[in-house]
Each structure stands twice: as C-alpha cells, then as structure tokens.
C-alpha cells in the first residue's frame, strides 16, 4: 500500500475538502486500507476501480474482500465507486478466457445488488451530487469497439 498526500488550492470549492482515493485492491484483504482511512478521516472516499475482479459472474469466488471493503468504507466517509477494467471483465487474462463475443453480462444483477447494498454510490458513466459538488465516475471503454470510454 502506498499513501501519497497532495494539497490542491482552489477557490472553486466552498470549503476545504479531504478526499481519499482508493484503487487497484484487486480483491486483496482491505484491512490495512480501512485502518489507514479510519485514521485520516477523509471527507469522502473515491474508489477509482479494480476493487474487485470481473463482476459478470465468472469470478465471484474471488470478490469477498472487495465486497468487504465496499461495505466498510462508507462507514468511514461517503464513498463513490467507479468501475475499472477488472470489474467489467476487461483484464487481458479475462478477455482471453471470456471474450466479449461470448455475450457475457458486464455486471450480473446479483453483483449489482451487492454494490447497491454496500452503501457505496456506484458511478458508471454518471455522477452524484455531494454537498453541491458533482462527483463523476467514468467507466472503462476497453470493451467498446474503439477501446475508448464513452465521453458523452
């Protein structure tokens, strides 16, 4: 785990804000991350993807830790979760085994229910308002024909 601190000064926010960014846990034990975030008390937590592995049902046995993190982080601060390429089954290893032409669903209804019940706000090509601040989550475009995210 690496912790980096940045200070950004702007007059575009109405108050000072401490944001924690979490990424690339890849369903590893989140205890160290949860403890660190509990100590720094961020105002919000943003998950920038790859918290879990494929949510299309093919790797559900590997996502126990990812769901544990998803449930624990909102107890520390409001949590906003954007999927990365691994959540949607777009890792190179997964694409070789389960190509998109196989017609797999990106996220099964069962896994979407787990996300919704976690308390994290899931942002897949959408945004949410938090204290008059828009927080957006752009999904990966690796499964799109051009390999680029949908910027619309």
C-alpha positions as protocol buffer text, in pm:
chain_id: "A"
residue {
  index: 1
  type: UNK
  ca { x: 0 y: 0 z: 0 }
}
residue {
  index: 2
  type: UNK
  ca { x: 123 y: 346 z: -89 }
}
residue {
  index: 3
  type: UNK
  ca { x: -10 y: 666 z: 64 }
}
residue {
  index: 4
  type: UNK
  ca { x: 59 y: 994 z: -112 }
}
residue {
  index: 5
  type: UNK
  ca { x: -64 y: 1331 z: 8 }
}
residue {
  index: 6
  type: UNK
  ca { x: -138 y: 1619 z: -227 }
}
residue {
  index: 7
  type: UNK
  ca { x: -254 y: 1970 z: -145 }
}
residue {
  index: 8
  type: UNK
  ca { x: -450 y: 2146 z: -415 }
}
residue {
  index: 9
  type: UNK
  ca { x: -553 y: 2506 z: -363 }
}
residue {
  index: 10
  type: UNK
  ca { x: -863 y: 2629 z: -542 }
}
residue {
  index: 11
  type: UNK
  ca { x: -1130 y: 2889 z: -493 }
}
residue {
  index: 12
  type: UNK
  ca { x: -1384 y: 2671 z: -677 }
}
residue {
  index: 13
  type: UNK
  ca { x: -1483 y: 2478 z: -364 }
}
residue {
  index: 14
  type: UNK
  ca { x: -1687 y: 2633 z: -84 }
}
residue {
  index: 15
  type: UNK
  ca { x: -1477 y: 2464 z: 189 }
}
residue {
  index: 16
  type: UNK
  ca { x: -1162 y: 2264 z: 243 }
}
residue {
  index: 17
  type: UNK
  ca { x: -1204 y: 1900 z: 149 }
}
residue {
  index: 18
  type: UNK
  ca { x: -1005 y: 1586 z: 224 }
}
residue {
  index: 19
  type: UNK
  ca { x: -1052 y: 1322 z: -45 }
}
residue {
  index: 20
  type: UNK
  ca { x: -912 y: 970 z: -19 }
}
residue {
  index: 21
  type: UNK
  ca { x: -862 y: 787 z: -348 }
}
residue {
  index: 22
  type: UNK
  ca { x: -851 y: 407 z: -339 }
}
residue {
  index: 23
  type: UNK
  ca { x: -767 y: 196 z: -644 }
}
residue {
  index: 24
  type: UNK
  ca { x: -635 y: -139 z: -752 }
}
residue {
  index: 25
  type: UNK
  ca { x: -704 y: -353 z: -446 }
}
residue {
  index: 26
  type: UNK
  ca { x: -794 y: -639 z: -682 }
}
residue {
  index: 27
  type: UNK
  ca { x: -987 y: -826 z: -413 }
}
residue {
  index: 28
  type: UNK
  ca { x: -695 y: -830 z: -169 }
}
residue {
  index: 29
  type: UNK
  ca { x: -750 y: -803 z: 205 }
}
residue {
  index: 30
  type: UNK
  ca { x: -853 y: -438 z: 261 }
}
residue {
  index: 31
  type: UNK
  ca { x: -787 y: -425 z: 637 }
}
residue {
  index: 32
  type: UNK
  ca { x: -472 y: -213 z: 609 }
}
residue {
  index: 33
  type: UNK
  ca { x: -651 y: 35 z: 379 }
}
residue {
  index: 34
  type: UNK
  ca { x: -958 y: 51 z: 604 }
}
residue {
  index: 35
  type: UNK
  ca { x: -743 y: 117 z: 911 }
}
residue {
  index: 36
  type: UNK
  ca { x: -541 y: 388 z: 734 }
}
residue {
  index: 37
  type: UNK
  ca { x: -855 y: 563 z: 613 }
}
residue {
  index: 38
  type: UNK
  ca { x: -1007 y: 544 z: 959 }
}
residue {
  index: 39
  type: UNK
  ca { x: -703 y: 732 z: 1095 }
}
residue {
  index: 40
  type: UNK
  ca { x: -701 y: 1011 z: 837 }
}
residue {
  index: 41
  type: UNK
  ca { x: -1080 y: 1066 z: 846 }
}
residue {
  index: 42
  type: UNK
  ca { x: -1139 y: 1179 z: 486 }
}
residue {
  index: 43
  type: UNK
  ca { x: -1448 y: 1381 z: 396 }
}
residue {
  index: 44
  type: UNK
  ca { x: -1516 y: 1147 z: 104 }
}
residue {
  index: 45
  type: UNK
  ca { x: -1366 y: 828 z: -36 }
}
residue {
  index: 46
  type: UNK
  ca { x: -1342 y: 775 z: -411 }
}
residue {
  index: 47
  type: UNK
  ca { x: -1274 y: 428 z: -549 }
}
residue {
  index: 48
  type: UNK
  ca { x: -1118 y: 454 z: -893 }
}
residue {
  index: 49
  type: UNK
  ca { x: -1174 y: 95 z: -997 }
}
residue {
  index: 50
  type: UNK
  ca { x: -1030 y: -252 z: -971 }
}
residue {
  index: 51
  type: UNK
  ca { x: -1159 y: -302 z: -617 }
}
residue {
  index: 52
  type: UNK
  ca { x: -1291 y: -640 z: -734 }
}
residue {
  index: 53
  type: UNK
  ca { x: -1242 y: -871 z: -1026 }
}
residue {
  index: 54
  type: UNK
  ca { x: -1494 y: -945 z: -1305 }
}
residue {
  index: 55
  type: UNK
  ca { x: -1849 y: -881 z: -1184 }
}
residue {
  index: 56
  type: UNK
  ca { x: -2002 y: -1077 z: -1473 }
}
residue {
  index: 57
  type: UNK
  ca { x: -2035 y: -1387 z: -1254 }
}
residue {
  index: 58
  type: UNK
  ca { x: -1718 y: -1561 z: -1374 }
}
residue {
  index: 59
  type: UNK
  ca { x: -1502 y: -1464 z: -1074 }
}
residue {
  index: 60
  type: UNK
  ca { x: -1748 y: -1420 z: -787 }
}
residue {
  index: 61
  type: UNK
  ca { x: -1544 y: -1652 z: -565 }
}
residue {
  index: 62
  type: UNK
  ca { x: -1255 y: -1401 z: -571 }
}
residue {
  index: 63
  type: UNK
  ca { x: -1452 y: -1091 z: -467 }
}
residue {
  index: 64
  type: UNK
  ca { x: -1513 y: -1148 z: -96 }
}
residue {
  index: 65
  type: UNK
  ca { x: -1251 y: -892 z: 11 }
}
residue {
  index: 66
  type: UNK
  ca { x: -1368 y: -640 z: -249 }
}
residue {
  index: 67
  type: UNK
  ca { x: -1722 y: -653 z: -111 }
}
residue {
  index: 68
  type: UNK
  ca { x: -1589 y: -630 z: 245 }
}
residue {
  index: 69
  type: UNK
  ca { x: -1408 y: -307 z: 151 }
}
residue {
  index: 70
  type: UNK
  ca { x: -1720 y: -179 z: -25 }
}
residue {
  index: 71
  type: UNK
  ca { x: -1921 y: -227 z: 295 }
}
residue {
  index: 72
  type: UNK
  ca { x: -1656 y: -90 z: 533 }
}
residue {
  index: 73
  type: UNK
  ca { x: -1552 y: 229 z: 352 }
}
residue {
  index: 74
  type: UNK
  ca { x: -1895 y: 402 z: 364 }
}
residue {
  index: 75
  type: UNK
  ca { x: -1883 y: 366 z: 744 }
}
residue {
  index: 76
  type: UNK
  ca { x: -1575 y: 593 z: 739 }
}
residue {
  index: 77
  type: UNK
  ca { x: -1697 y: 853 z: 487 }
}
residue {
  index: 78
  type: UNK
  ca { x: -1936 y: 884 z: 192 }
}
residue {
  index: 79
  type: UNK
  ca { x: -1792 y: 654 z: -74 }
}
residue {
  index: 80
  type: UNK
  ca { x: -1813 y: 689 z: -452 }
}
residue {
  index: 81
  type: UNK
  ca { x: -1717 y: 388 z: -663 }
}
residue {
  index: 82
  type: UNK
  ca { x: -1637 y: 392 z: -1035 }
}
residue {
  index: 83
  type: UNK
  ca { x: -1565 y: 57 z: -1201 }
}
residue {
  index: 84
  type: UNK
  ca { x: -1228 y: -16 z: -1351 }
}
residue {
  index: 85
  type: UNK
  ca { x: -1141 y: -253 z: -1631 }
}
residue {
  index: 86
  type: UNK
  ca { x: -1126 y: -553 z: -1397 }
}
residue {
  index: 87
  type: UNK
  ca { x: -1482 y: -506 z: -1266 }
}
residue {
  index: 88
  type: UNK
  ca { x: -1623 y: -525 z: -1617 }
}
residue {
  index: 89
  type: UNK
  ca { x: -1411 y: -822 z: -1722 }
}
residue {
  index: 90
  type: UNK
  ca { x: -1170 y: -625 z: -1938 }
}
residue {
  index: 91
  type: UNK
  ca { x: -842 y: -752 z: -1797 }
}
residue {
  index: 92
  type: UNK
  ca { x: -626 y: -913 z: -2064 }
}
residue {
  index: 93
  type: UNK
  ca { x: -635 y: -1253 z: -1891 }
}
residue {
  index: 94
  type: UNK
  ca { x: -1014 y: -1244 z: -1852 }
}
residue {
  index: 95
  type: UNK
  ca { x: -1072 y: -1131 z: -2212 }
}
residue {
  index: 96
  type: UNK
  ca { x: -865 y: -1424 z: -2342 }
}
residue {
  index: 97
  type: UNK
  ca { x: -1078 y: -1670 z: -2145 }
}
residue {
  index: 98
  type: UNK
  ca { x: -1416 y: -1493 z: -2183 }
}
residue {
  index: 99
  type: UNK
  ca { x: -1418 y: -1280 z: -2500 }
}
residue {
  index: 100
  type: UNK
  ca { x: -1692 y: -1015 z: -2525 }
}
residue {
  index: 101
  type: UNK
  ca { x: -1844 y: -1204 z: -2819 }
}
residue {
  index: 102
  type: UNK
  ca { x: -1949 y: -1471 z: -2567 }
}
residue {
  index: 103
  type: UNK
  ca { x: -2236 y: -1239 z: -2472 }
}
residue {
  index: 104
  type: UNK
  ca { x: -2147 y: -1214 z: -2103 }
}
residue {
  index: 105
  type: UNK
  ca { x: -2322 y: -953 z: -1894 }
}
residue {
  index: 106
  type: UNK
  ca { x: -2083 y: -686 z: -1761 }
}
residue {
  index: 107
  type: UNK
  ca { x: -2228 y: -689 z: -1410 }
}
residue {
  index: 108
  type: UNK
  ca { x: -2481 y: -950 z: -1300 }
}
residue {
  index: 109
  type: UNK
  ca { x: -2795 y: -839 z: -1117 }
}
residue {
  index: 110
  type: UNK
  ca { x: -2669 y: -1023 z: -807 }
}
residue {
  index: 111
  type: UNK
  ca { x: -2341 y: -833 z: -808 }
}
residue {
  index: 112
  type: UNK
  ca { x: -2516 y: -503 z: -876 }
}
residue {
  index: 113
  type: UNK
  ca { x: -2738 y: -574 z: -573 }
}
residue {
  index: 114
  type: UNK
  ca { x: -2425 y: -636 z: -362 }
}
residue {
  index: 115
  type: UNK
  ca { x: -2286 y: -300 z: -472 }
}
residue {
  index: 116
  type: UNK
  ca { x: -2612 y: -118 z: -405 }
}
residue {
  index: 117
  type: UNK
  ca { x: -2646 y: -276 z: -59 }
}
residue {
  index: 118
  type: UNK
  ca { x: -2286 y: -184 z: 35 }
}
residue {
  index: 119
  type: UNK
  ca { x: -2358 y: 183 z: 96 }
}
residue {
  index: 120
  type: UNK
  ca { x: -2115 y: 298 z: -173 }
}
residue {
  index: 121
  type: UNK
  ca { x: -2251 y: 517 z: -452 }
}
residue {
  index: 122
  type: UNK
  ca { x: -2177 y: 335 z: -780 }
}
residue {
  index: 123
  type: UNK
  ca { x: -2087 y: 572 z: -1064 }
}
residue {
  index: 124
  type: UNK
  ca { x: -2061 y: 403 z: -1403 }
}
residue {
  index: 125
  type: UNK
  ca { x: -2069 y: 683 z: -1661 }
}
residue {
  index: 126
  type: UNK
  ca { x: -2274 y: 900 z: -1429 }
}
residue {
  index: 127
  type: UNK
  ca { x: -2234 y: 1143 z: -1140 }
}
residue {
  index: 128
  type: UNK
  ca { x: -2377 y: 1219 z: -799 }
}
residue {
  index: 129
  type: UNK
  ca { x: -2417 y: 1541 z: -606 }
}
residue {
  index: 130
  type: UNK
  ca { x: -2250 y: 1562 z: -266 }
}
residue {
  index: 131
  type: UNK
  ca { x: -2276 y: 1891 z: -78 }
}
residue {
  index: 132
  type: UNK
  ca { x: -2321 y: 2086 z: -404 }
}
residue {
  index: 133
  type: UNK
  ca { x: -2020 y: 1914 z: -560 }
}
residue {
  index: 134
  type: UNK
  ca { x: -2065 y: 1688 z: -863 }
}
residue {
  index: 135
  type: UNK
  ca { x: -1863 y: 1367 z: -833 }
}
residue {
  index: 136
  type: UNK
  ca { x: -1839 y: 1167 z: -1154 }
}
residue {
  index: 137
  type: UNK
  ca { x: -1734 y: 816 z: -1240 }
}
residue {
  index: 138
  type: UNK
  ca { x: -1625 y: 731 z: -1592 }
}
residue {
  index: 139
  type: UNK
  ca { x: -1637 y: 361 z: -1679 }
}
residue {
  index: 140
  type: UNK
  ca { x: -1362 y: 195 z: -1875 }
}
residue {
  index: 141
  type: UNK
  ca { x: -1402 y: 184 z: -2250 }
}
residue {
  index: 142
  type: UNK
  ca { x: -1193 y: -126 z: -2306 }
}
residue {
  index: 143
  type: UNK
  ca { x: -1499 y: -331 z: -2403 }
}
residue {
  index: 144
  type: UNK
  ca { x: -1617 y: -67 z: -2653 }
}
residue {
  index: 145
  type: UNK
  ca { x: -1542 y: -126 z: -3019 }
}
residue {
  index: 146
  type: UNK
  ca { x: -1290 y: 160 z: -3025 }
}
residue {
  index: 147
  type: UNK
  ca { x: -1147 y: 77 z: -2680 }
}
residue {
  index: 148
  type: UNK
  ca { x: -1226 y: 425 z: -2551 }
}
residue {
  index: 149
  type: UNK
  ca { x: -1457 y: 540 z: -2272 }
}
residue {
  index: 150
  type: UNK
  ca { x: -1795 y: 691 z: -2353 }
}
residue {
  index: 151
  type: UNK
  ca { x: -1724 y: 1061 z: -2301 }
}
residue {
  index: 152
  type: UNK
  ca { x: -2085 y: 1161 z: -2375 }
}
